[in-house]
Short mmCIF file of C-alpha atoms in Angstrom, two decimals:
data_model
loop_
_atom_site.label_atom_id
_atom_site.label_comp_id
_atom_site.label_asym_id
_atom_site.label_seq_id
_atom_site.Cartn_x
_atom_site.Cartn_y
_atom_site.Cartn_z
CA MET A 1 -207.30 57.79 -94.88
CA SER A 2 -206.26 59.55 -91.73
CA GLY A 3 -204.55 62.81 -90.89
CA ALA A 4 -205.78 66.40 -90.42
CA ARG A 5 -208.96 67.91 -91.87
CA LEU A 6 -208.72 71.40 -93.32
CA ARG A 7 -211.59 73.90 -92.93
CA PHE A 8 -211.88 76.65 -95.52
CA SER A 9 -213.95 79.82 -95.38
CA PRO A 10 -215.36 81.18 -98.67
CA ILE A 11 -212.55 82.21 -100.99
CA ALA A 12 -211.77 85.88 -101.15
CA MET A 13 -212.77 87.71 -104.26
CA VAL A 14 -209.69 89.56 -105.42
CA ALA A 15 -209.71 92.53 -107.73
CA VAL A 16 -206.40 93.45 -109.29
CA LEU A 17 -205.58 96.63 -111.12
CA LEU A 18 -202.36 97.25 -113.00
CA CYS A 19 -201.26 100.84 -112.39
CA ASP A 20 -197.84 102.16 -113.39
CA GLY A 21 -196.48 98.60 -113.30
CA LEU A 22 -197.63 97.99 -109.69
CA TRP A 23 -200.25 95.48 -108.60
CA LEU A 24 -202.92 97.12 -106.44
CA VAL A 25 -204.94 94.64 -104.46
CA CYS A 26 -208.50 95.24 -103.28
CA LEU A 27 -209.84 92.54 -101.00
CA LEU A 28 -213.60 92.54 -101.43
CA ALA A 29 -214.32 89.69 -99.05
CA SER A 30 -212.68 87.74 -96.25
CA VAL A 31 -209.51 85.76 -97.03
CA PRO A 32 -209.26 81.96 -96.53
CA LEU A 33 -208.42 80.51 -93.17
CA SER A 34 -204.71 79.92 -92.65
CA HIS A 35 -203.47 76.36 -92.66
CA GLY A 36 -203.12 76.54 -88.91
CA GLN A 37 -206.88 76.97 -88.43
CA LEU A 38 -208.00 73.36 -88.27
CA ALA A 39 -211.33 71.75 -87.60
CA GLU A 40 -212.33 71.19 -84.00
CA ASN A 41 -212.28 67.40 -84.35
CA GLY A 42 -208.58 67.18 -83.57
CA GLY A 43 -207.35 67.57 -87.13
CA ALA A 44 -208.57 64.47 -88.98
CA PHE A 45 -207.75 64.84 -92.69
CA ASP A 46 -210.90 63.50 -94.32
CA THR A 47 -210.69 63.36 -98.12
CA GLY A 48 -214.43 62.82 -98.16
CA GLN A 49 -215.25 66.29 -96.85
CA SER A 50 -217.48 68.06 -99.41
CA ALA A 51 -217.09 71.65 -100.53
CA PRO A 52 -220.05 73.98 -99.89
CA ALA A 53 -222.52 73.57 -102.77
CA ALA A 54 -223.01 77.31 -103.27
CA VAL A 55 -219.29 77.94 -103.59
CA THR A 56 -218.78 74.98 -105.93
CA ALA A 57 -221.66 76.04 -108.15
CA ALA A 58 -220.34 79.60 -108.37
CA GLN A 59 -216.94 78.48 -109.56
CA GLN A 60 -216.15 78.03 -113.22
CA ARG A 61 -213.14 76.00 -114.24
CA ARG A 62 -210.43 75.52 -111.65
CA TYR A 63 -206.68 76.00 -112.09
CA LEU A 64 -204.02 73.46 -111.20
CA LEU A 65 -200.50 74.85 -110.89
CA TYR A 66 -197.35 72.98 -109.92
CA ASP A 67 -193.64 73.35 -109.37
CA VAL A 68 -190.67 71.02 -108.91
CA ASN A 69 -187.67 70.83 -106.59
CA PRO A 70 -185.31 73.62 -107.79
CA PRO A 71 -182.22 71.42 -108.48
CA GLU A 72 -184.14 69.17 -110.90
CA GLY A 73 -183.25 69.49 -114.57
CA PHE A 74 -185.15 70.17 -117.77
CA ASN A 75 -185.89 66.57 -118.70
CA LEU A 76 -186.96 65.44 -115.23
CA ARG A 77 -189.36 68.37 -115.21
CA ARG A 78 -190.77 67.13 -118.50
CA ASP A 79 -191.37 63.80 -116.77
CA VAL A 80 -193.25 65.53 -113.94
CA TYR A 81 -195.48 67.16 -116.56
CA LEU A 82 -196.51 63.66 -117.67
CA ARG A 83 -197.58 62.87 -114.10
CA MET A 84 -199.57 66.11 -113.89
CA ALA A 85 -201.24 65.34 -117.22
CA SER A 86 -202.41 62.00 -115.83
CA LEU A 87 -203.66 63.73 -112.68
CA MET A 88 -205.59 66.15 -114.89
CA LYS A 89 -207.29 63.25 -116.69
CA SER A 90 -208.59 62.04 -113.32
CA LEU A 91 -209.74 65.51 -112.25
CA LEU A 92 -211.54 66.15 -115.53
CA LYS A 93 -213.79 63.16 -114.89
CA ASN A 94 -215.35 65.20 -112.08
CA GLU A 95 -214.86 68.93 -112.73
CA ALA A 96 -213.58 71.43 -115.27
CA TRP A 97 -209.88 72.05 -114.62
CA VAL A 98 -207.04 73.55 -116.62
CA LEU A 99 -203.33 72.91 -116.04
CA VAL A 100 -201.23 76.06 -115.73
CA LEU A 101 -197.83 75.45 -117.30
CA PRO A 102 -195.03 76.53 -114.92
CA PRO A 103 -192.66 78.99 -116.65
CA TRP A 104 -189.13 77.74 -117.24
CA GLY A 105 -186.06 79.27 -115.70
CA ARG A 106 -183.13 79.17 -113.31
CA LEU A 107 -182.23 75.53 -113.91
CA TYR A 108 -178.94 73.99 -112.79
CA HIS A 109 -177.92 72.82 -116.25
CA TRP A 110 -178.62 76.15 -117.91
CA GLN A 111 -175.25 77.74 -117.24
CA SER A 112 -174.69 80.02 -120.24
CA LYS A 113 -173.29 83.32 -119.07
CA ASP A 114 -174.90 86.69 -119.77
CA LEU A 115 -178.20 85.04 -120.69
CA GLU A 116 -181.48 85.91 -119.01
CA GLN A 117 -183.35 82.63 -118.57
CA VAL A 118 -186.40 83.17 -116.37
CA ARG A 119 -190.13 83.50 -117.03
CA ILE A 120 -189.78 81.48 -120.21
CA PRO A 121 -193.16 80.26 -121.56
CA TRP A 122 -193.67 76.69 -122.70
CA SER A 123 -194.29 77.89 -126.25
CA ALA A 124 -190.55 78.64 -126.47
CA PHE A 125 -189.88 74.90 -126.36
CA PHE A 126 -193.12 73.03 -127.13
CA ASP A 127 -196.15 73.28 -129.37
CA VAL A 128 -198.82 74.24 -126.83
CA SER A 129 -201.66 73.58 -129.29
CA ASN A 130 -200.61 69.93 -129.35
CA LEU A 131 -200.50 69.78 -125.54
CA ASN A 132 -204.10 71.01 -125.59
CA LYS A 133 -205.16 68.05 -127.70
CA ASN A 134 -204.48 65.85 -124.68
CA ILE A 135 -205.50 68.03 -121.71
CA PRO A 136 -206.47 71.71 -121.34
CA VAL A 137 -203.38 73.82 -120.60
CA ILE A 138 -202.59 77.53 -120.44
CA GLU A 139 -199.43 79.57 -119.94
CA TYR A 140 -198.89 81.25 -116.58
CA GLU A 141 -199.47 84.77 -117.91
CA GLU A 142 -202.76 83.57 -119.39
CA PHE A 143 -203.69 82.36 -115.92
CA ILE A 144 -202.95 85.80 -114.45
CA ALA A 145 -205.15 87.48 -117.05
CA GLU A 146 -207.96 84.93 -116.85
CA SER A 147 -208.13 84.47 -113.07
CA GLY A 148 -208.02 88.17 -112.23
CA GLY A 149 -204.47 88.60 -110.96
CA PRO A 150 -201.23 86.99 -109.76
CA PHE A 151 -202.82 85.17 -106.82
CA ILE A 152 -202.72 81.47 -106.00
CA GLN A 153 -205.41 80.71 -103.46
CA GLN A 154 -204.06 77.44 -102.08
CA ILE A 155 -200.50 76.06 -102.10
CA TYR A 156 -199.85 72.49 -101.02
CA VAL A 157 -196.18 71.67 -100.42
CA LEU A 158 -195.86 67.95 -101.05
CA GLN A 159 -193.44 65.89 -98.98
CA GLY A 160 -192.79 62.31 -97.99
CA TYR A 161 -193.43 60.69 -94.63
CA ALA A 162 -190.96 61.25 -91.81
CA GLU A 163 -191.33 57.64 -90.72
CA GLY A 164 -190.83 56.29 -94.25
CA TRP A 165 -192.48 53.01 -95.19
CA THR A 166 -194.24 51.42 -92.24
CA GLU A 167 -192.42 48.16 -91.50
CA GLY A 168 -191.23 48.08 -95.09
CA HIS A 169 -194.84 47.89 -96.35
CA TRP A 170 -195.76 50.13 -99.30
CA GLU A 171 -199.21 51.67 -99.36
CA GLU A 172 -200.65 54.71 -101.09
CA LYS A 173 -201.69 57.42 -98.65
CA VAL A 174 -201.99 61.17 -98.18
CA ASP A 175 -202.13 63.19 -94.95
CA GLU A 176 -201.77 66.77 -93.89
CA ARG A 177 -198.67 66.93 -91.70
CA LEU A 178 -196.39 69.47 -90.14
CA CYS A 179 -193.75 70.58 -92.61
CA MET A 180 -190.69 68.32 -92.39
CA GLU A 181 -188.48 71.11 -93.70
CA ASP A 182 -188.79 74.85 -93.93
CA HIS A 183 -190.71 75.57 -97.13
CA ALA A 184 -189.81 78.37 -99.52
CA TYR A 185 -192.76 80.64 -98.76
CA VAL A 186 -192.55 83.66 -96.45
CA ASN A 187 -195.56 85.44 -94.98
CA ASP A 188 -195.36 89.20 -95.64
CA LYS A 189 -196.82 92.11 -93.67
CA GLN A 190 -200.05 91.97 -95.67
CA GLY A 191 -200.58 88.30 -94.83
CA PHE A 192 -199.67 87.00 -98.29
CA TYR A 193 -197.09 84.33 -99.02
CA ARG A 194 -194.13 85.33 -101.17
CA GLY A 195 -191.90 82.86 -102.96
CA TRP A 196 -189.95 82.11 -106.13
CA PHE A 197 -193.06 81.66 -108.31
CA TRP A 198 -191.00 81.17 -111.48
CA GLY A 199 -189.54 84.69 -111.31
CA TYR A 200 -192.90 86.49 -111.09
CA LYS A 201 -192.25 88.65 -108.04
CA GLU A 202 -195.78 90.06 -108.04
CA THR A 203 -197.31 86.62 -107.44
CA ARG A 204 -198.76 85.95 -104.00
CA GLY A 205 -200.05 82.84 -102.27
CA LEU A 206 -203.05 83.13 -99.98
CA ASN A 207 -202.68 79.90 -98.04
CA VAL A 208 -199.90 77.30 -97.58
CA ALA A 209 -200.06 73.80 -96.09
CA CYS A 210 -197.75 70.78 -96.14
CA VAL A 211 -199.13 67.42 -97.25
CA SER A 212 -197.35 64.07 -96.99
CA VAL A 213 -197.93 61.85 -100.01
CA GLN A 214 -196.95 58.32 -100.87
CA GLY A 215 -198.26 57.05 -104.13
CA SER A 216 -199.27 57.87 -107.68
CA ALA A 217 -200.39 61.27 -108.93
CA SER A 218 -204.11 60.61 -108.72
CA ILE A 219 -203.91 59.97 -104.97
CA ILE A 220 -204.22 63.73 -104.53
CA VAL A 221 -207.54 63.90 -106.45
CA PRO A 222 -209.86 63.66 -103.38
CA VAL A 223 -207.90 66.45 -101.68
CA LEU A 224 -208.31 68.75 -104.68
CA LEU A 225 -211.97 67.94 -105.20
CA LYS A 226 -213.28 67.77 -101.64
CA ASN A 227 -210.88 69.36 -99.19
CA THR A 228 -210.50 72.78 -100.74
CA THR A 229 -212.85 75.16 -102.50
CA ALA A 230 -209.92 77.19 -103.84
CA GLN A 231 -210.26 77.93 -107.53
CA SER A 232 -206.49 77.99 -108.01
CA VAL A 233 -204.40 75.27 -106.34
CA MET A 234 -200.66 74.79 -106.61
CA LEU A 235 -198.80 71.55 -105.91
CA ASP A 236 -195.22 72.40 -105.00
CA ARG A 237 -192.60 69.63 -105.02
CA ALA A 238 -194.86 67.76 -107.45
CA GLU A 239 -192.08 65.28 -108.21
CA ASN A 240 -193.13 63.53 -104.98
CA LEU A 241 -196.13 62.15 -106.87
CA LEU A 242 -195.38 59.05 -108.93
CA HIS A 243 -196.73 58.03 -112.33
CA ASP A 244 -200.25 56.59 -112.28
CA HIS A 245 -199.40 54.00 -114.93
CA TYR A 246 -195.84 54.35 -116.20
CA ALA A 247 -195.62 53.73 -119.95
CA GLY A 248 -199.39 53.13 -120.16
CA LYS A 249 -201.76 54.86 -122.58
CA ARG A 250 -202.13 58.01 -120.45
CA TYR A 251 -198.36 58.27 -120.21
CA TRP A 252 -197.81 57.90 -123.93
CA ASP A 253 -200.68 60.21 -124.88
CA ALA A 254 -199.11 62.93 -122.75
CA ARG A 255 -195.61 62.16 -124.02
CA ARG A 256 -196.64 62.12 -127.68
CA SER A 257 -198.42 65.45 -127.17
CA MET A 258 -195.12 67.06 -126.10
CA VAL A 259 -194.27 68.05 -129.67
CA PHE A 260 -191.20 70.26 -129.86
CA ALA A 261 -191.76 73.84 -131.00
CA LYS A 262 -191.62 74.01 -134.78
CA HIS A 263 -188.89 76.68 -134.91
CA LEU A 264 -186.55 74.36 -132.98
CA ARG A 265 -187.35 71.36 -135.16
CA VAL A 266 -186.65 73.44 -138.26
CA VAL A 267 -183.22 74.41 -136.91
CA GLY A 268 -182.45 70.76 -136.20
CA ASP A 269 -183.68 69.67 -139.64
CA GLU A 270 -181.59 72.30 -141.42
CA PHE A 271 -178.52 71.22 -139.43
CA ARG A 272 -179.12 67.57 -140.34
CA ALA A 273 -179.43 68.40 -144.01
CA LYS A 274 -176.35 70.64 -144.09
CA TYR A 275 -173.88 68.65 -142.02
CA LEU A 276 -175.21 65.08 -141.81
CA ASN A 277 -176.80 64.40 -145.21
CA SER A 278 -180.04 63.66 -143.38
CA THR A 279 -183.60 64.56 -144.41
CA ASP A 280 -186.97 63.08 -143.50
CA GLU A 281 -187.45 61.85 -147.07
CA LEU A 282 -184.09 60.08 -147.19
CA ASP A 283 -184.34 58.78 -143.62
CA ASN A 284 -188.00 57.69 -143.79
CA THR A 285 -188.86 59.83 -140.76
CA ILE A 286 -191.79 61.83 -142.14
CA TYR A 287 -193.31 63.76 -139.24
CA ASN A 288 -196.97 64.65 -138.69
CA GLU A 289 -197.50 67.99 -136.92
CA ASP A 290 -200.59 66.52 -135.20
CA TRP A 291 -199.48 63.91 -132.68
CA THR A 292 -202.92 62.26 -132.68
CA LYS A 293 -202.30 61.27 -136.32
CA MET A 294 -198.69 60.14 -135.79
CA LYS A 295 -198.66 56.35 -135.63
CA VAL A 296 -195.64 54.62 -137.15
CA LYS A 297 -194.73 50.94 -137.21
CA LEU A 298 -191.49 50.18 -135.36
CA GLY A 299 -188.61 49.46 -137.70
CA THR A 300 -189.82 51.62 -140.58
CA ALA A 301 -187.56 54.61 -139.76
CA LYS A 302 -184.12 54.36 -141.30
CA GLY A 303 -182.40 57.41 -139.86
CA GLY A 304 -179.59 59.59 -141.19
CA PRO A 305 -176.13 58.22 -142.06
CA TYR A 306 -174.56 59.12 -138.75
CA LEU A 307 -174.13 57.85 -135.21
CA GLY A 308 -175.96 59.81 -132.50
CA VAL A 309 -174.32 59.97 -129.06
CA HIS A 310 -175.39 61.57 -125.80
CA LEU A 311 -172.44 61.89 -123.45
CA ARG A 312 -173.38 63.19 -120.03
CA ARG A 313 -170.48 64.49 -117.95
CA LYS A 314 -170.29 67.16 -115.21
CA ASP A 315 -172.27 65.94 -112.17
CA PHE A 316 -172.50 62.41 -113.62
CA ILE A 317 -168.72 61.99 -113.40
CA TRP A 318 -168.90 61.83 -109.62
CA GLY A 319 -172.56 60.89 -109.20
CA HIS A 320 -172.47 57.82 -111.47
CA ARG A 321 -168.78 57.07 -111.71
CA LYS A 322 -169.07 53.33 -112.28
CA ASP A 323 -171.27 53.52 -115.38
CA VAL A 324 -169.87 56.67 -117.01
CA PRO A 325 -166.90 55.94 -119.27
CA SER A 326 -163.72 57.94 -119.53
CA ILE A 327 -163.25 60.14 -122.59
CA LYS A 328 -160.85 57.57 -124.02
CA GLY A 329 -163.32 54.76 -123.32
CA THR A 330 -166.10 56.79 -124.97
CA ALA A 331 -164.00 57.40 -128.07
CA LYS A 332 -163.11 53.71 -128.31
CA LYS A 333 -166.80 52.71 -128.22
CA ILE A 334 -167.75 55.34 -130.81
CA GLN A 335 -165.00 54.18 -133.17
CA SER A 336 -166.13 50.56 -132.77
CA LEU A 337 -169.77 51.40 -133.53
CA MET A 338 -168.90 53.54 -136.55
CA LYS A 339 -166.84 50.70 -137.97
CA ASP A 340 -169.53 48.07 -137.36
CA LEU A 341 -172.32 50.27 -138.74
CA LYS A 342 -170.20 51.58 -141.63
CA LEU A 343 -170.88 55.20 -140.65
CA GLU A 344 -168.43 58.03 -141.26
CA LYS A 345 -170.00 60.76 -139.13
CA VAL A 346 -170.90 61.04 -135.46
CA PHE A 347 -173.05 63.68 -133.84
CA VAL A 348 -172.46 64.22 -130.12
CA ALA A 349 -174.76 65.97 -127.65
CA THR A 350 -172.82 66.63 -124.46
CA ASP A 351 -172.36 68.92 -121.47
CA ALA A 352 -168.64 68.05 -121.36
CA ALA A 353 -166.16 70.71 -120.31
CA GLU A 354 -163.84 72.24 -122.90
CA ASP A 355 -160.89 70.05 -121.81
CA ASP A 356 -162.99 66.90 -122.21
CA LEU A 357 -164.21 68.02 -125.63
CA LYS A 358 -160.66 68.75 -126.74
CA GLU A 359 -159.59 65.27 -125.66
CA LEU A 360 -162.57 63.65 -127.40
CA LYS A 361 -161.76 65.47 -130.64
CA SER A 362 -158.18 64.24 -130.44
CA PHE A 363 -159.51 60.68 -130.78
CA LEU A 364 -162.31 61.40 -133.27
CA SER A 365 -161.56 63.45 -136.37
CA LYS A 366 -165.16 63.62 -137.66
CA ILE A 367 -167.07 64.57 -134.54
CA ILE A 368 -169.96 66.98 -135.18
CA LEU A 369 -171.66 69.16 -132.56
CA PHE A 370 -174.40 71.76 -132.69
CA GLU A 371 -172.59 74.87 -131.49
CA PRO A 372 -174.95 77.87 -131.49
CA THR A 373 -173.75 81.38 -132.15
CA LYS A 374 -174.23 83.99 -129.45
CA GLU A 375 -177.31 85.25 -131.28
CA GLU A 376 -178.76 81.76 -131.64
CA LEU A 377 -178.20 81.03 -127.96
CA GLN A 378 -179.96 84.27 -127.06
CA LEU A 379 -182.89 83.25 -129.25
CA TYR A 380 -183.22 79.56 -128.39
CA LYS A 381 -181.89 79.61 -124.79
CA ASP A 382 -180.14 76.62 -123.23
CA GLY A 383 -183.41 74.67 -123.22
CA GLY A 384 -183.91 75.18 -126.94
CA VAL A 385 -180.33 74.11 -127.70
CA ALA A 386 -180.91 70.92 -125.66
CA ILE A 387 -184.04 70.18 -127.70
CA ILE A 388 -182.18 70.73 -130.98
CA ASP A 389 -179.51 68.28 -129.76
CA GLN A 390 -182.19 65.74 -128.87
CA TRP A 391 -183.97 66.17 -132.19
CA ILE A 392 -180.75 65.52 -134.14
CA CYS A 393 -179.89 62.46 -132.01
CA ALA A 394 -183.44 61.19 -132.49
CA HIS A 395 -182.89 61.01 -136.26
CA ALA A 396 -179.56 59.15 -136.22
CA ARG A 397 -179.17 55.71 -137.83
CA PHE A 398 -178.09 54.43 -134.42
CA PHE A 399 -178.22 56.08 -131.00
CA ILE A 400 -176.25 55.42 -127.82
CA GLY A 401 -176.80 57.41 -124.64
CA THR A 402 -175.72 57.74 -121.02
CA SER A 403 -176.90 55.46 -118.22
CA VAL A 404 -179.92 56.69 -116.17
CA SER A 405 -179.91 60.08 -117.90
CA THR A 406 -183.36 61.61 -118.47
CA PHE A 407 -181.85 63.45 -121.47
CA SER A 408 -181.18 60.05 -123.07
CA PHE A 409 -184.57 58.71 -121.96
CA ARG A 410 -186.36 61.51 -123.81
CA ILE A 411 -184.39 60.66 -126.97
CA HIS A 412 -185.43 57.00 -126.60
CA GLU A 413 -189.06 58.11 -126.53
CA GLU A 414 -188.66 60.43 -129.51
CA ARG A 415 -187.14 57.62 -131.57
CA GLU A 416 -189.94 55.28 -130.47
CA ILE A 417 -192.47 57.83 -131.75
CA LEU A 418 -190.57 58.15 -135.06
CA GLY A 419 -190.63 54.38 -135.58
CA PHE A 420 -187.02 53.25 -135.15
CA ASP A 421 -186.03 49.65 -134.52
CA PRO A 422 -185.58 49.36 -130.73
CA ASN A 423 -182.16 47.77 -131.26
CA THR A 424 -180.95 51.09 -132.72
CA THR A 425 -182.35 53.11 -129.82
CA TYR A 426 -182.06 51.51 -126.41
CA ASN A 427 -178.30 51.52 -126.01
CA ARG A 428 -175.96 53.12 -123.50
CA LEU A 429 -172.28 53.76 -122.98
CA CYS A 430 -170.67 51.51 -120.39
CA GLY A 431 -168.18 52.40 -117.71
CA ASP A 432 -164.56 51.44 -118.38
CA HIS A 433 -164.64 48.82 -115.62
CA GLU A 434 -168.30 47.78 -115.66
CA LYS A 435 -168.60 44.01 -115.55
CA GLU A 436 -172.31 43.91 -116.32
CA CYS A 437 -173.49 46.72 -118.58
CA GLU A 438 -177.27 46.44 -118.52
CA GLN A 439 -178.90 48.21 -121.45
CA PRO A 440 -181.98 50.47 -121.18
CA THR A 441 -185.47 48.95 -121.08
CA HIS A 442 -187.64 49.18 -124.17
CA TRP A 443 -190.91 50.92 -123.31
CA LYS A 444 -193.26 50.33 -126.24
CA ILE A 445 -195.85 52.96 -127.19
CA VAL A 446 -199.42 52.21 -126.15
CA TYR A 447 -201.84 53.80 -128.62
#
C-alpha cells in the first residue's frame, strides 16, 4: 500500500487531577509529533512500520474509540457498531484492545423538546454485559477513569478518495491524505484539539490526521497495530469502513449481542400484555437473557394477535418519494393485511407528523401507538422509546416496514433472532405508484 508514513515520538504521559470540577493537566513528557511532521522519505504510508518494542511492551491494553457522521441516525449508528465489533475481533488476534462505546446524543431524529439528550451511556439502551460476551467494551466515562483522563492520543478522520474508484475498478486500500474537507477539530492555545466528543467538553485530542479508506473495517488493522504507538486511538467518520463479512458469523454474533436494556424490554412487554393480548408464553417468543444461549428454529415463534407496522415519514417523504406510500395508501394496505390475517389490532411505530397521524386514524379505528408520558420520555429518552417501538413490532404476528429504513432492518433482525417465519418479517409498504415493489432480502442468522 502506498501513501504517507507517520512518525510518532513516545506518547506523552498525562496526569490528570480533578479539582473543583476543572481538569488540570500536567505533561510529564513530550507530546506526540503533529500529523504534519512526516518521515523524511517523502511521506510513504507504510502499514508495515513497527512500533518501538519498548513502548509496545510498556503498554497494557489499548483503547479504540469511534464516532459517526453527525446527521446519521440511531439505527445506522448501531450498524456501525457491528463493523467496529468485527474490527475488534481482528485486532484482538494480535493485541489486547477494548472498544470504548461512544455516548449517545444530539441525533437528528431525537427531536423531543425540553429534553436533555447528550452524554447518554450505552447502558441506557443496551445490556452492556451481553456486549462484553462478544468483544471487550467499556463506557466512555470508564475510559476516562481507566486511562487517566479525558485525552485521546490519536484521532484518525476517515474519508474516501478524492479521485473515487480508479477507472471504475474497486480495490481495498488505505492512505494518509490531506483532508478533503475541514474536519471538526480545532487546535487550542495549549496545542490540544477540541471537538464535539459526544458532549464531553473537557475531552482533548493530542494528534489528528486524515486517512482515506476504501474497503472493509479490518483494512485499518495494520495502521492501528504498526503505524501508531498511541494507547488510545479514535476513528472518526467510522461509517466510511464497510462490513468485513455482511451477515456472516461475526456480523450476527455482534448483532445478537446487542440485547436491549431489560428495563426497556419490560416496558414493551407490559404494553403488549395490556393493549395487545400478547405475552411470550402465548406468542411462543420465550427470550433468553444470554444471547449466546438464544438459538431458535425459524418458524417456531407465533407472535401476538396484532399487525406490526413501521411507517417512516418526515425526511423519507422527499428522500424516497417513489417507495413511500401516502397515508391513504398506507391505510389501505393495513386494512387489507388485517383482513387477510384475521387480525383486529394494529400497532404502528412512526415518526409521522400530527396531521398525518390524524389522517391515518381517520381510516383506522383500532390503531395502537406507544405514546409515552412526559415522565416516561424523560426517563427513556427518544432512543429508548424507539427501542420499545421496535420491541413491540418484533413480537407482532406479522410485520411490514418501510423501504430501505434501518429502523425496519433492525426489526427484521430482532424477529429473525426470535424465530419468526421469514414470510411474516421481510415485508415492506409500497409506494402508491410503484410498478415493481421489491421486498426486503432475508438475511439468515449464522450461528
